[in-house]
Structures are given as C-alpha cells and as structure tokens.
Short mmCIF file of C-alpha atoms in Angstrom, two decimals:
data_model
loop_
_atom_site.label_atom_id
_atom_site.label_comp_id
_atom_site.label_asym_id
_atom_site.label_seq_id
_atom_site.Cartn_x
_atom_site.Cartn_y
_atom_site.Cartn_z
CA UNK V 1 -144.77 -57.81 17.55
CA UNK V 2 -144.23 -54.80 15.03
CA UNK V 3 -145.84 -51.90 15.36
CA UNK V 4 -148.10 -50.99 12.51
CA UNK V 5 -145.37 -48.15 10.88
CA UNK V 6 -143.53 -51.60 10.08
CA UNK V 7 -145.92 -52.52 7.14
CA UNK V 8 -144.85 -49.60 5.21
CA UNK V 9 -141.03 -50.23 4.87
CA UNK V 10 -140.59 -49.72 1.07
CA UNK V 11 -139.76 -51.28 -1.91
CA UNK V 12 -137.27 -50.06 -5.02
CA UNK V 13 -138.40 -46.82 -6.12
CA UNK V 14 -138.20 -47.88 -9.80
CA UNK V 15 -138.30 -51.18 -10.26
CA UNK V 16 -140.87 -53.98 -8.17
CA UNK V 17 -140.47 -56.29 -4.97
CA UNK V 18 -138.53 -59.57 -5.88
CA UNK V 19 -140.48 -62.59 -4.66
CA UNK V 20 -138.45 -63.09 -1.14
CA UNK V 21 -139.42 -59.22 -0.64
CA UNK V 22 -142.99 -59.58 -1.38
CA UNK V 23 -143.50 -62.45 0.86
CA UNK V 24 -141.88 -60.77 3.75
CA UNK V 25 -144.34 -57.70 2.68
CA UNK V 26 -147.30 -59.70 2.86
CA UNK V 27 -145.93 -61.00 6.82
CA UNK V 28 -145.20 -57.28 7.47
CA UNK V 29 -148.72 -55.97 6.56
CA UNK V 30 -150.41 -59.29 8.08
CA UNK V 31 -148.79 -58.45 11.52
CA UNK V 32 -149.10 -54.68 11.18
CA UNK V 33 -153.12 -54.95 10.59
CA UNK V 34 -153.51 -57.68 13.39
CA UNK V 35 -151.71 -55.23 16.19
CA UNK V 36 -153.83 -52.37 14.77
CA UNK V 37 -157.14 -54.05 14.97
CA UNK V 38 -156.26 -56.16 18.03
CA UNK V 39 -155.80 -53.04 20.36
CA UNK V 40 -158.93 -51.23 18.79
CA UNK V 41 -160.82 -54.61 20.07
CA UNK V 42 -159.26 -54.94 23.33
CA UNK V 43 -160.18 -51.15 23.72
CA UNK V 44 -164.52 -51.72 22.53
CA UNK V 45 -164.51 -54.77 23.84
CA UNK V 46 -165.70 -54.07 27.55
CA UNK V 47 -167.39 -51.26 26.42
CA UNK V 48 -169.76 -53.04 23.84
CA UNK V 49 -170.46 -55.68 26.91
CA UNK V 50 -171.32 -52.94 29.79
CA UNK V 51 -173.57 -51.45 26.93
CA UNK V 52 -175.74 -53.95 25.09
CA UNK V 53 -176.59 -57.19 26.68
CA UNK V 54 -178.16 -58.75 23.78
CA UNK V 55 -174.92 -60.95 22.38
CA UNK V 56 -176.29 -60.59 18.36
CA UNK V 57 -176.57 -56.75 18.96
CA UNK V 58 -173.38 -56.88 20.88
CA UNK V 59 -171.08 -58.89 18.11
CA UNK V 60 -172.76 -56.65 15.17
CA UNK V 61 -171.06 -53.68 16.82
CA UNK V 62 -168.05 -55.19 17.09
CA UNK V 63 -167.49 -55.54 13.98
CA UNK V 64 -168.55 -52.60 12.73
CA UNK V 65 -165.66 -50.94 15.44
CA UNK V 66 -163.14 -53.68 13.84
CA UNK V 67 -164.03 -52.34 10.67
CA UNK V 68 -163.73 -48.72 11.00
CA UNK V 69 -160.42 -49.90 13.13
CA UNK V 70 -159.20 -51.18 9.66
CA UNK V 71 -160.09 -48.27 7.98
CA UNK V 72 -158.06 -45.78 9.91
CA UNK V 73 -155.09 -49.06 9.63
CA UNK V 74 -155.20 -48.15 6.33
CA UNK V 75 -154.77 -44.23 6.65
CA UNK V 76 -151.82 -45.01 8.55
CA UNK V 77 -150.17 -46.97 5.91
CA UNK V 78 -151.00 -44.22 3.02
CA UNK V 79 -149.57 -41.75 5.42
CA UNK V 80 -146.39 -43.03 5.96
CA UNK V 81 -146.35 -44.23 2.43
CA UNK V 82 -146.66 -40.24 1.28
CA UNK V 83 -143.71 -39.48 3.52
CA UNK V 84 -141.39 -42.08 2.58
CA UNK V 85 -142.06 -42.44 -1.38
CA UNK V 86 -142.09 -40.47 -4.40
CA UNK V 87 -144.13 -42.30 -6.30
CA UNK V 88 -147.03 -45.14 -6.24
CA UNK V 89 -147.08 -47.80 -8.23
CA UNK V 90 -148.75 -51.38 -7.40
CA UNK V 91 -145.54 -53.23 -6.38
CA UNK V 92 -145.77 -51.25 -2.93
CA UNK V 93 -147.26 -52.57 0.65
CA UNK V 94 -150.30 -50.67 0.67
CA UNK V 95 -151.39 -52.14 -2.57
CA UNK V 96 -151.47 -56.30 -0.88
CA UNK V 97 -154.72 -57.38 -0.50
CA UNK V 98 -154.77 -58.74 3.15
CA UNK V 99 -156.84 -61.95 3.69
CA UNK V 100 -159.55 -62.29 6.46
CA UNK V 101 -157.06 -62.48 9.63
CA UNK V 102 -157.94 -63.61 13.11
CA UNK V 103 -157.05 -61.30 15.96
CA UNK V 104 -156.44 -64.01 18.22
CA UNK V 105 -156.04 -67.83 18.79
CA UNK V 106 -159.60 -67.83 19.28
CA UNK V 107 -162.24 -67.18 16.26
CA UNK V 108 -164.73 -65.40 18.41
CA UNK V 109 -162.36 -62.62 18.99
CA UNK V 110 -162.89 -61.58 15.72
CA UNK V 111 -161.33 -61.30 12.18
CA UNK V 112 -160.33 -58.31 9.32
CA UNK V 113 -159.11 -57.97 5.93
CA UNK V 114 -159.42 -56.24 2.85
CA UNK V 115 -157.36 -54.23 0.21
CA UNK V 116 -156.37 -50.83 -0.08
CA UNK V 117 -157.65 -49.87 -4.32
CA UNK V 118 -155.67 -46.81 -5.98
CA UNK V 119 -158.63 -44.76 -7.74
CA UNK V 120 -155.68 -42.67 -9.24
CA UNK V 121 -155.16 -44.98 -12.33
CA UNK V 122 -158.99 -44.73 -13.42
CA UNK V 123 -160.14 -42.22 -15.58
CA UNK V 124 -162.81 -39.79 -13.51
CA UNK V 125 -165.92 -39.10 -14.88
CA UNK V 126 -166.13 -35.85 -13.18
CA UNK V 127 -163.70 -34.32 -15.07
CA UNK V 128 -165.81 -34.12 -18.09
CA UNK V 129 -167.69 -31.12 -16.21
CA UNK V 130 -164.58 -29.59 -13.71
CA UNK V 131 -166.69 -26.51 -11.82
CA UNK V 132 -169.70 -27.18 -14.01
CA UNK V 133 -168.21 -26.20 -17.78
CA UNK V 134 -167.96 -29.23 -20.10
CA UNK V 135 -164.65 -30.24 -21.00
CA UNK V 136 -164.34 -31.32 -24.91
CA UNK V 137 -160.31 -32.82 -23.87
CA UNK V 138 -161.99 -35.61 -21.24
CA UNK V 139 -164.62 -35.99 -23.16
CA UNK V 140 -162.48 -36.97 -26.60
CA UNK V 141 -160.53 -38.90 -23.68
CA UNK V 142 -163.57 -41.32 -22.47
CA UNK V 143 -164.72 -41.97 -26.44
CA UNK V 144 -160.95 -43.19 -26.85
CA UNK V 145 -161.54 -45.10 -23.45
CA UNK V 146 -165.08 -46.74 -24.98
CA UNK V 147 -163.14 -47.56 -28.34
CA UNK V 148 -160.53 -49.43 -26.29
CA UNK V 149 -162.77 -51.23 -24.71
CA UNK V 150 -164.92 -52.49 -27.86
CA UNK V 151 -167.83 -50.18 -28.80
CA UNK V 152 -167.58 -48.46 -31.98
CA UNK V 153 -166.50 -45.27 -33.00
CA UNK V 154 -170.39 -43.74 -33.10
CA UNK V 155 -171.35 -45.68 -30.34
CA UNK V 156 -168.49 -44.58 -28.41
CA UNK V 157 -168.78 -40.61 -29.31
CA UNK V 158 -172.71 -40.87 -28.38
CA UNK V 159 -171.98 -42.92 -25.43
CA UNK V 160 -169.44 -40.14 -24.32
CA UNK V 161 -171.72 -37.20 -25.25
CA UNK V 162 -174.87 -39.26 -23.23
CA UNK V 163 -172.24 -39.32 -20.22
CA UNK V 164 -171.28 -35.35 -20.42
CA UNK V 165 -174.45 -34.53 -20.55
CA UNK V 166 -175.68 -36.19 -17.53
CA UNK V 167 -173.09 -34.23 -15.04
CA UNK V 168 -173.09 -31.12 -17.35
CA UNK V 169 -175.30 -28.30 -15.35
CA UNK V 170 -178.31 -27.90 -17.54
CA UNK V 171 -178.98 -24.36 -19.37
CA UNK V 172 -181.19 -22.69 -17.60
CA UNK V 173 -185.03 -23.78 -17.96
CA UNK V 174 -184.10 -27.37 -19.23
CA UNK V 175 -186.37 -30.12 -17.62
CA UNK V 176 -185.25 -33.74 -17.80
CA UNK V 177 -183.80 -36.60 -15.13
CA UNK V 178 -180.44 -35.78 -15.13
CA UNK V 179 -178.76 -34.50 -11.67
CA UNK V 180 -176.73 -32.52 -14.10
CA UNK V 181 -173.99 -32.68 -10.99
CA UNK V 182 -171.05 -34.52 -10.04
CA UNK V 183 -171.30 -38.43 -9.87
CA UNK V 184 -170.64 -40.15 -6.48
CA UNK V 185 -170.46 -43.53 -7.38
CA UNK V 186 -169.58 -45.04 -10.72
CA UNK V 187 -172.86 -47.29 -10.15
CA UNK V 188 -174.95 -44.35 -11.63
CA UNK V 189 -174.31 -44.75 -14.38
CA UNK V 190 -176.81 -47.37 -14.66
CA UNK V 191 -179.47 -44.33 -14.33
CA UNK V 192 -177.92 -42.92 -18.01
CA UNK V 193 -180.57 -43.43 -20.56
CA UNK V 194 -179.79 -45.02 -23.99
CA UNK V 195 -176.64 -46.35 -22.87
CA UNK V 196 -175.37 -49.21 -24.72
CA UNK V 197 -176.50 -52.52 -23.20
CA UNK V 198 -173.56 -53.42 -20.38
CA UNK V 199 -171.91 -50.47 -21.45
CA UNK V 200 -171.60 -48.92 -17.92
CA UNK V 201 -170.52 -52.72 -16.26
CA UNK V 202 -167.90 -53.18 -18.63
CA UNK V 203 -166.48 -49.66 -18.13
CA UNK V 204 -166.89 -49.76 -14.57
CA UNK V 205 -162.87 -51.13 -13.77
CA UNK V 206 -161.78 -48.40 -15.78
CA UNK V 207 -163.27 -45.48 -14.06
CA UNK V 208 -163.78 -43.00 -10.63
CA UNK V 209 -165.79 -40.67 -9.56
CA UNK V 210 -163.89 -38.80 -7.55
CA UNK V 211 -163.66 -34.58 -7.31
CA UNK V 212 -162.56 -33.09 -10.54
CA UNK V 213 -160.39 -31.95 -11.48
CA UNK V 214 -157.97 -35.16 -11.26
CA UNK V 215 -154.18 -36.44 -12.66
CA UNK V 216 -154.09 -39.96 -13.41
CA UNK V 217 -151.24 -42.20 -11.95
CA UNK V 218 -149.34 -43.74 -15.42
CA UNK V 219 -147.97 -46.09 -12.72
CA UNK V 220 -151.21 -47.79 -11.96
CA UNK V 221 -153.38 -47.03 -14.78
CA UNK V 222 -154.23 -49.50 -17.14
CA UNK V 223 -153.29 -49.90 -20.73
CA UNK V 224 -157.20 -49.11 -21.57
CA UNK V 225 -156.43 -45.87 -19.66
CA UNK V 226 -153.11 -44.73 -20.87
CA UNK V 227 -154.21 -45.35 -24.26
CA UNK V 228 -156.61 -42.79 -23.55
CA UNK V 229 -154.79 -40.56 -21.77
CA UNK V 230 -151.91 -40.11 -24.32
CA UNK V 231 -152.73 -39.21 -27.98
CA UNK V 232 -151.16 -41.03 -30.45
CA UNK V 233 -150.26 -44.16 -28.11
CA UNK V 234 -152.35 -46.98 -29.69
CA UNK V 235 -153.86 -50.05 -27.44
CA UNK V 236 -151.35 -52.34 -28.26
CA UNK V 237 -148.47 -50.07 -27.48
CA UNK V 238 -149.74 -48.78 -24.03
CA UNK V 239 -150.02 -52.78 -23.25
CA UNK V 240 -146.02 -52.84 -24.02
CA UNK V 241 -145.30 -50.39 -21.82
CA UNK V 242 -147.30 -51.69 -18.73
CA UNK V 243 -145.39 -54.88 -19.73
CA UNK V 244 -142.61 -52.73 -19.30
CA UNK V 245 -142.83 -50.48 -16.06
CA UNK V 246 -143.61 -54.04 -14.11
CA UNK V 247 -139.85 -54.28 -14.70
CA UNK V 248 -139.54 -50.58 -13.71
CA UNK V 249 -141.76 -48.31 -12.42
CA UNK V 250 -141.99 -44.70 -13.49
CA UNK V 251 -139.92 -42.29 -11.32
CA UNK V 252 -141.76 -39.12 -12.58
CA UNK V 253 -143.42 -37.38 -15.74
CA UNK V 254 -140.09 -37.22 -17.39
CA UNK V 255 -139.41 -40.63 -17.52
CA UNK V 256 -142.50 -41.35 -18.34
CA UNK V 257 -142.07 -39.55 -21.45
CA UNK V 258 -138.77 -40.67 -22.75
CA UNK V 259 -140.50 -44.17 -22.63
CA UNK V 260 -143.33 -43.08 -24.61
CA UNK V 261 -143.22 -44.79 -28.25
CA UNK V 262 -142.25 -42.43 -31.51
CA UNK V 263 -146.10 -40.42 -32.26
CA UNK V 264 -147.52 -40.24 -28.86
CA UNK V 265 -147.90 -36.89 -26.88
CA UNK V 266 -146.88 -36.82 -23.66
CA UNK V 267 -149.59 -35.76 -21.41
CA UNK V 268 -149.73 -32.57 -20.02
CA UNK V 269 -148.82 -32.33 -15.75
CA UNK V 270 -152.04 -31.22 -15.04
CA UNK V 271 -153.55 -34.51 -16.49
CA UNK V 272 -151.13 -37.18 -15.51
CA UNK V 273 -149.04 -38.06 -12.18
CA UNK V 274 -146.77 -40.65 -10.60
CA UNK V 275 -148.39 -40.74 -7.51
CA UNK V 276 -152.24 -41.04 -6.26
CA UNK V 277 -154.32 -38.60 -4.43
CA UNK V 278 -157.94 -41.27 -4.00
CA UNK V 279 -157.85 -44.49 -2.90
CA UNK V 280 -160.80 -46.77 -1.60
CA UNK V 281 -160.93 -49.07 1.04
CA UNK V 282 -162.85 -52.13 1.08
CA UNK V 283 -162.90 -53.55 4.97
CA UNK V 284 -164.36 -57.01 5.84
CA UNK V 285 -164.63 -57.54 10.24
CA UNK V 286 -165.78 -60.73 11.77
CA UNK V 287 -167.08 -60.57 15.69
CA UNK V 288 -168.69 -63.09 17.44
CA UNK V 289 -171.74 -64.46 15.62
CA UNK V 290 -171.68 -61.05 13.25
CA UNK V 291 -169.84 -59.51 9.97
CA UNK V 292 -169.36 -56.45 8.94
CA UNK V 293 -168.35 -54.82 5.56
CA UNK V 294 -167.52 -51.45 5.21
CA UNK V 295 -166.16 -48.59 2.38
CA UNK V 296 -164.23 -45.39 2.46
CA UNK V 297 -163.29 -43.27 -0.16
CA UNK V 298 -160.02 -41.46 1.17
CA UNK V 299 -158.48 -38.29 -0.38
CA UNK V 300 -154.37 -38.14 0.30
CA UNK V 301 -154.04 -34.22 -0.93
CA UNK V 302 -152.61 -33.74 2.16
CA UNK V 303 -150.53 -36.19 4.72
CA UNK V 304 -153.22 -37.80 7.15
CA UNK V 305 -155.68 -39.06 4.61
CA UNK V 306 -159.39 -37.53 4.64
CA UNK V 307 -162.37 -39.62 4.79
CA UNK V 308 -164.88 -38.48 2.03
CA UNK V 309 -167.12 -40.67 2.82
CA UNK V 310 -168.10 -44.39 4.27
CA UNK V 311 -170.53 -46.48 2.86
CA UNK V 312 -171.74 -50.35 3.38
CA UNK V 313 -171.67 -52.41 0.14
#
C-alpha cells in the first residue's frame, strides 16, 4: 500500500488534471486516507477497549479518534502540497472530496471521508476592520460582492455599512449588541440586525471569517469574488476568465494580470494571491454502532498547518 505522501503527487502547474490523471488522483488519495486512518485505529483500538466497557461509549470514541486521525491526514497533504507547488488552484489532490471509506473488509472497523475546502478564494469579512480601524477599500469590495449577487445598489451599500459596523470597535461609550470584534464563523451573521431577508444565506458561499488581514486566491475564487476584488472587471467578464483558467491555472500575480480584460485594475499583492493560507476541513468517522463529524479551521502561514480551532457541526 502507499504511504500517505503518495496522495500529494502533483498535477500541471498551469493547466488541470486530464481525466486518466484525476481518476488515478482520486485512487491515490482513497488509499493514502485509508493507511492514515487505518494505523490511527489499529493504534486506539485496544486502548478504547481496556478503557470503557460500555460498547456505545466505546464506538463514539472511536470515531471521534478516526476523525481527528483524518484531520491531521489532511495537514499532511497541505504540507507536502506547500513544499511541492507554487500555486493552488482546485484541479490539485487536496481539493477531491473523498467519499465515506471503510478501513477494512469489515464495516465495524470503521469508516472516514470528507473534503479538504480552500477558504482563500472567499472574501473575509474581517478585513473590513484589520486591527480594529474600518477599512473603506473592503468595504466598497463586499457592496460590489452584494451587487453581484442580486441586491441593489442601496441595499447593498447599507447591507455593507450594517456588516462594518458590527466588527468595527465601537467609539468609546456606545451601547448596543454588537461584539464590535472579529467574526468566527460566517453563521453570525444571522445576529446582524436589519439585514436583508436571506441576505446572510445567500452570501454565505462567498465568504470567510478568517484573521484579517487576508489575500484572496484568483485561482479558486469565484467569479462573484473576482468581480469584486478587481475594479473595473464586470460579472460577466470575471465568469470568462474562470472559464478560462480551468484550461490554465494562474502561475502568479503577473499572469494574472496580463489576462485581465482592457479597464480592470489589477489588484494590489497585498489583496490577491495564487496560493491559500486557510482551509477547512470537514471530517465524517464511522465506528462500530457510532458517527462522528468533526471541523477544523487550519492556517498554512507556515509548513505544518496550525489548527485554529475544531468544532462539531
């Protein structure tokens, strides 16, 4: 059997997997995550039996083990990814979503899968207020994102204003609901008040809330997003060129901008990226009579891939 660095052999820099390649990806990544989790189990196994009697109890913490098993799986294959690559872009390994897979022959010995979700290619919310001082640049940025997405000009500004506000620290004295701090989850949103009716579900795909301040990756963003991102780059053009770079992925800023239609502004190198820094994991483990579901927010600024935090679903 592989061993798990075998999941992460690469793909073209600039241009994505043929079909043949993919497939043999998918295999790769399949095998790779069964070895991983299968030695973590082998490893808990007698453990969780010497220590709880009660088999419910018992299978429950199996799963969760399988599960955090998974997660590190997944650090492993973002590491080895940052050393061998460039660039991300959603023709690469990491980026397969990897079915529920049984360890073994026999379904009681448990099951894993999940997907590995680049964070880099959604606009962060958190960089309206980077170290607490409201930033006018995102915020013109998310009232292009709302107008992409439907609302209308007004609604959009007052939407985007309603949104600053929230994270914004508060002048001194001011008394209302508002953490007036950095989101953790894009779900709070839902706590905004006068928000447009299903405003924060449908803008939910398009945005993070990850530590500001943040680039966004051109190669994984959406046209929504890079409409945003670059001025002058209209919705329908930003859907041409993610038309175009599935063909051929962006090697770096550069390229980026000599693909860039006649009008729009490149985007300054503080604001935009080929590669990702935040990616979450969603993990689903099977033991025994007991599941387990499980997600991590993991921060790549350096090689081995932090943990910022776990959470259950």
């Amino acid at each position: 059997m592989p061993a798990p660095s075998a999941a992460c052999s690469r793909c073209a820099e600039s241009r994505p997997p043929q079909r043949g390649q993919r497939g043999a990806a998918v295999l790769l990544a399949l095998l790779a995550m069964s070895f991983a989790v299968l030695v973590a189990a082998t490893v808990i196994a007698d453990y969780g039996r010497g220590y709880d009697s009660l088999a419910g109890r018992r299978d429950q913490a199996q799963a969760r083990q399988l599960a955090r098993a998974a997660v590190d799986w997944a650090r492993n294959v973002l590491a080895q990814d940052d050393k061998e690559s460039s660039t991300d872009h959603l023709g690469e390994n990491w980026a397969v979503k990897i079915p529920a897979t049984p360890l073994s022959a026999d379904p009681a010995d448990g099951s894993v899968g999940g997907e590995i979700a680049d964070l880099s290619g959604h606009f962060n919310l958190n960089d309206l207020s980077p170290g607490g001082k409201p930033s006018e640049a995102a915020r013109l940025r998310l009232q292009r994102l709302l107008e992409n997405l439907g609302e209308a000009p007004d609604s959009a500004l007052a939407a985007a204003v309603a949104i600053s506000a929230w994270i914004t620290p508060a002048a001194r004295g001011a008394q209302d609901e508002a953490p007036h701090a950095p989101l953790l989850a894009v779900a709070e949103l839902e706590r905004i008040p006068n928000l447009p009716p299903g405003l924060a579900g449908r803008l939910a795909p398009y945005v993070t809330a990850v530590p500001a301040p943040s680039r966004i990756n051109v190669n994984t963003a959406p046209a929504e997003v890079l409409s945003a991102l670059v001025s002058g780059l209209s919705l329908d053009r930003a859907r041409v060129l993610v038309a175009e770079r599935e063909r051929a992925w962006f090697r770096d800023l550069a390229d980026f901008g000599t693909r860039l239609p006649e009008g729009a502004t490149q985007p300054a190198s503080q604001l935009a990226d080929v590669r990702s820094r935040y990616f979450l994991v969603t993990v689903q483990a099977g033991y025994g009579v007991a599941a387990a579901h499980l997600q991590a927010l993991l921060d790549r600024q350096e090689r081995w891939p932090e943990i910022l935090w776990y959470r259950i679903p």
